[in-house]
PDB file of C-alpha atoms in Angstrom:
ATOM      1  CA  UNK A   1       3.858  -1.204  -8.616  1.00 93.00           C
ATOM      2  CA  UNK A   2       4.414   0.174  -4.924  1.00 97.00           C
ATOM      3  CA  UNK A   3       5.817  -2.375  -2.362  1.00 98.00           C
ATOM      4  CA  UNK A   4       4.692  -1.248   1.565  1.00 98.00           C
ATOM      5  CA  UNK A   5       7.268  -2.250   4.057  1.00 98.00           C
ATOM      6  CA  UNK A   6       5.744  -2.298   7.789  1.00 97.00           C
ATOM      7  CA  UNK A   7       8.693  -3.019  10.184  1.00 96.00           C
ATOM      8  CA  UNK A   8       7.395  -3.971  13.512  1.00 94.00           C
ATOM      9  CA  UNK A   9       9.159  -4.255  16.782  1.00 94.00           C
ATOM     10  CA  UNK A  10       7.877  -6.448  19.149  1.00 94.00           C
ATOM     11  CA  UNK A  11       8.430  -7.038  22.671  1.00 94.00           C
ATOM     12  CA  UNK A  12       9.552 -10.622  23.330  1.00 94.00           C
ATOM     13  CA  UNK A  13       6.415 -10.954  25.762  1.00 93.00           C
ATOM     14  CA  UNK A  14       4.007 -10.139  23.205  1.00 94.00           C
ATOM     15  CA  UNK A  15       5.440 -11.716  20.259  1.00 95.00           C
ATOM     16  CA  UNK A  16       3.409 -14.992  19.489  1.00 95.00           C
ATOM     17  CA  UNK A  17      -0.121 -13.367  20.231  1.00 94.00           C
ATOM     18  CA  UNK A  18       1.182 -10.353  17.717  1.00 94.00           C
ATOM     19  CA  UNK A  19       2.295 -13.244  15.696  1.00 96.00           C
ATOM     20  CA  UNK A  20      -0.954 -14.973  14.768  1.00 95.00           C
ATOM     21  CA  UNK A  21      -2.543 -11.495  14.616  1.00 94.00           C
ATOM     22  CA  UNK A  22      -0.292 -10.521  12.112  1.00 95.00           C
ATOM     23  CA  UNK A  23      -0.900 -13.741  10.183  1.00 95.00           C
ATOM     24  CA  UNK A  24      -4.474 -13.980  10.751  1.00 92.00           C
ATOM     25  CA  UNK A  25      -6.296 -10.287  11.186  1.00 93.00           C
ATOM     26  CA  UNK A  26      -4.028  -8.053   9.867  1.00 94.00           C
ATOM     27  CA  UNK A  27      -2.287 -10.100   6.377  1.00 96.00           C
ATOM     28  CA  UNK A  28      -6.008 -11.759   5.918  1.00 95.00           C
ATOM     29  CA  UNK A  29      -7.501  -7.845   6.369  1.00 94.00           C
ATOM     30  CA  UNK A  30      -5.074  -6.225   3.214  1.00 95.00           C
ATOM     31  CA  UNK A  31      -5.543  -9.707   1.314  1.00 96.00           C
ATOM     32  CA  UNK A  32      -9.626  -9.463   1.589  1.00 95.00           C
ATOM     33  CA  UNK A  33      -9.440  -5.197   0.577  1.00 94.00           C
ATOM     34  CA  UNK A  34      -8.112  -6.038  -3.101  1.00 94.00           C
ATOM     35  CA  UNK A  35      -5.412  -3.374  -2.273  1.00 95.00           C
ATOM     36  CA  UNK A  36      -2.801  -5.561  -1.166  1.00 97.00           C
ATOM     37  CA  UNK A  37      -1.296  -9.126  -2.862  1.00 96.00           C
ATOM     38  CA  UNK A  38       2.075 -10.829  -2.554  1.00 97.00           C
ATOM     39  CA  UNK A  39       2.802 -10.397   1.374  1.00 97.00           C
ATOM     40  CA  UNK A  40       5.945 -11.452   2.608  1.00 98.00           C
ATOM     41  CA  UNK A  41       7.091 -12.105   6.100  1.00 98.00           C
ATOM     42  CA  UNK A  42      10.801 -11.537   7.276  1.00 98.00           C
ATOM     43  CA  UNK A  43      12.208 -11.762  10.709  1.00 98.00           C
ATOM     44  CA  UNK A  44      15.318  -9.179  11.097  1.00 97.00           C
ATOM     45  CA  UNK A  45      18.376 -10.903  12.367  1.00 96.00           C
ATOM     46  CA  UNK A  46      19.524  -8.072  14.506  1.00 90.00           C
ATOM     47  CA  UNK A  47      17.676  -6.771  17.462  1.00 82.00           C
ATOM     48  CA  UNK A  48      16.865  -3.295  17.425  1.00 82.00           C
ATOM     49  CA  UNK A  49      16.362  -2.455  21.595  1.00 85.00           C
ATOM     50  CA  UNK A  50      17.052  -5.137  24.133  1.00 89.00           C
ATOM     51  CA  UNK A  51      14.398  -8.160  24.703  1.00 92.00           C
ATOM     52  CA  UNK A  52      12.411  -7.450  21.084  1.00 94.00           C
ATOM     53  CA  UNK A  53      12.161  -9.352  17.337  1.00 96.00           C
ATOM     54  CA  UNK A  54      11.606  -7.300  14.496  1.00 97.00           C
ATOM     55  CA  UNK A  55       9.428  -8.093  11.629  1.00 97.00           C
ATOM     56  CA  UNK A  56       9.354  -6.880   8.231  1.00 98.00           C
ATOM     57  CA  UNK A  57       5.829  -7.060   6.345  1.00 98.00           C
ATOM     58  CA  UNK A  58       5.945  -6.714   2.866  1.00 98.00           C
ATOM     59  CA  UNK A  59       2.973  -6.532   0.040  1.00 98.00           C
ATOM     60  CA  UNK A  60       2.524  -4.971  -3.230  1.00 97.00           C
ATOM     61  CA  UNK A  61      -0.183  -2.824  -4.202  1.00 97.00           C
ATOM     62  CA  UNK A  62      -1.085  -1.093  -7.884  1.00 96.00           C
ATOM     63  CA  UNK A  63      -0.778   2.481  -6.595  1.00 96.00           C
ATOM     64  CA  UNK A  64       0.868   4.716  -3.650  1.00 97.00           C
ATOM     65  CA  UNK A  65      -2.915   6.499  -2.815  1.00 97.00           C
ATOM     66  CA  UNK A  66      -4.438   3.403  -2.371  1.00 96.00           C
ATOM     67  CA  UNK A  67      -1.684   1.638  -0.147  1.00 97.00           C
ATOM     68  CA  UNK A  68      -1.749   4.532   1.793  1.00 97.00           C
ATOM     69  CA  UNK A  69      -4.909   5.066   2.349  1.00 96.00           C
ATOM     70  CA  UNK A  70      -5.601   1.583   3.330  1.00 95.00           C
ATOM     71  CA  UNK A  71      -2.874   2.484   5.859  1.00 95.00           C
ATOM     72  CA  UNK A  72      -3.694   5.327   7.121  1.00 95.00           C
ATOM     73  CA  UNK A  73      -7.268   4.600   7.657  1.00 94.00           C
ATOM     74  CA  UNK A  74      -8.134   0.470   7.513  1.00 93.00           C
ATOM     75  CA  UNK A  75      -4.765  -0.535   9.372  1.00 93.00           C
ATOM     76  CA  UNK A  76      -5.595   1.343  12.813  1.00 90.00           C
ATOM     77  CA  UNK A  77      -8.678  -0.280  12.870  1.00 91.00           C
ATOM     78  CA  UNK A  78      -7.186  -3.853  12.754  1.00 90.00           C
ATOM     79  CA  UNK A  79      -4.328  -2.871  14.974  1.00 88.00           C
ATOM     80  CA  UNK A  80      -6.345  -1.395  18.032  1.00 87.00           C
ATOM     81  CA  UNK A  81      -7.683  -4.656  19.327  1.00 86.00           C
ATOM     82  CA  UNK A  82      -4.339  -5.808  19.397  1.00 84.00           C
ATOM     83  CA  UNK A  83      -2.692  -2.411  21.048  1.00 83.00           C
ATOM     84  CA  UNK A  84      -5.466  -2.677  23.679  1.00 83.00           C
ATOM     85  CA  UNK A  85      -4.555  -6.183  24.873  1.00 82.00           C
ATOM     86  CA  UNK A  86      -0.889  -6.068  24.318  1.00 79.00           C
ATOM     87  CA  UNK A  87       0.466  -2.750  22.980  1.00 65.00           C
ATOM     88  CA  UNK A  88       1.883   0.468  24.947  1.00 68.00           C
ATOM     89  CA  UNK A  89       4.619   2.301  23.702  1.00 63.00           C
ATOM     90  CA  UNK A  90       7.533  -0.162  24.725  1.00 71.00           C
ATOM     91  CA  UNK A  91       5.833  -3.487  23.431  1.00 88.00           C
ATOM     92  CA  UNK A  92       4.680  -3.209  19.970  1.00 90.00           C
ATOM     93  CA  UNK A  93       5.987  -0.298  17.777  1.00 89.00           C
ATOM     94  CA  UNK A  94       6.113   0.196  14.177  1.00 91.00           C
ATOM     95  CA  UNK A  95       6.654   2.320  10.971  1.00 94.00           C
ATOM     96  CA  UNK A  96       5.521   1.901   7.499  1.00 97.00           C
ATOM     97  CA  UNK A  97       7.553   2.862   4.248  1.00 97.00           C
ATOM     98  CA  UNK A  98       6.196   3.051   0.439  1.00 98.00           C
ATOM     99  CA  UNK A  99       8.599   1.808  -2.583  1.00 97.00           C
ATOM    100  CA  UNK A 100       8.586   2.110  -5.790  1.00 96.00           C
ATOM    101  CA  UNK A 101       9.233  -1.182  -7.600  1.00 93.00           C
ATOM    102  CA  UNK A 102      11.895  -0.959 -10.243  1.00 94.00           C
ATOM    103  CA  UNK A 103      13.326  -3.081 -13.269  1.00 93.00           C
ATOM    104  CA  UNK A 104      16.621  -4.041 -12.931  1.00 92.00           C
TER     105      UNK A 104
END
């Protein structure tokens, strides 16, 4: 099992529209692809640069080629309505990192 962490950083000024996007568009987009189950939403406690939230996304998928793939290639495509009304460089960043889910 492969968990996919997307950390976003989020302007203060943007943060509820990138909110319901996030819930809506972008968590309803992996659901519907059959890639994706089991998202989780965190909010990190510690600002990362001045005047932004951070958000950790979290979902397991059955294998790393198909969780990135869906990133690399469905994910920009539900991301650029949002970047177009809200996102330049300093409002709405983000990175993406692929675990490997282990027994304890």
């Amino acid at each position: 099992m492969i968990r996919v962490n997307t950390t976003f950083v989020v302007h203060e000024g943007v943060e509820e529209p990138f909110l319901q996007w996030l819930r809506g568009d972008y968590v309803a987009g992996a659901l519907e692809s059959g890639v994706f189950n089991a998202p989780s939403l965190s909010r990190l406690l510690m600002a990362l640069e001045p005047a932004t939230v951070s958000y950790a996304l979290q979902m397991e998928a059955p294998s790393l080629d198909e969780a990135q793939s869906w990133i690399d290639n469905v994910a920009p495509q539900l991301m650029s309505p949002l970047l177009r009304e809200h996102g330049t460089a300093d409002r709405i960043l983000w990175f993406t990192s692929y675990m490997e889910v282990l027994e304890l």
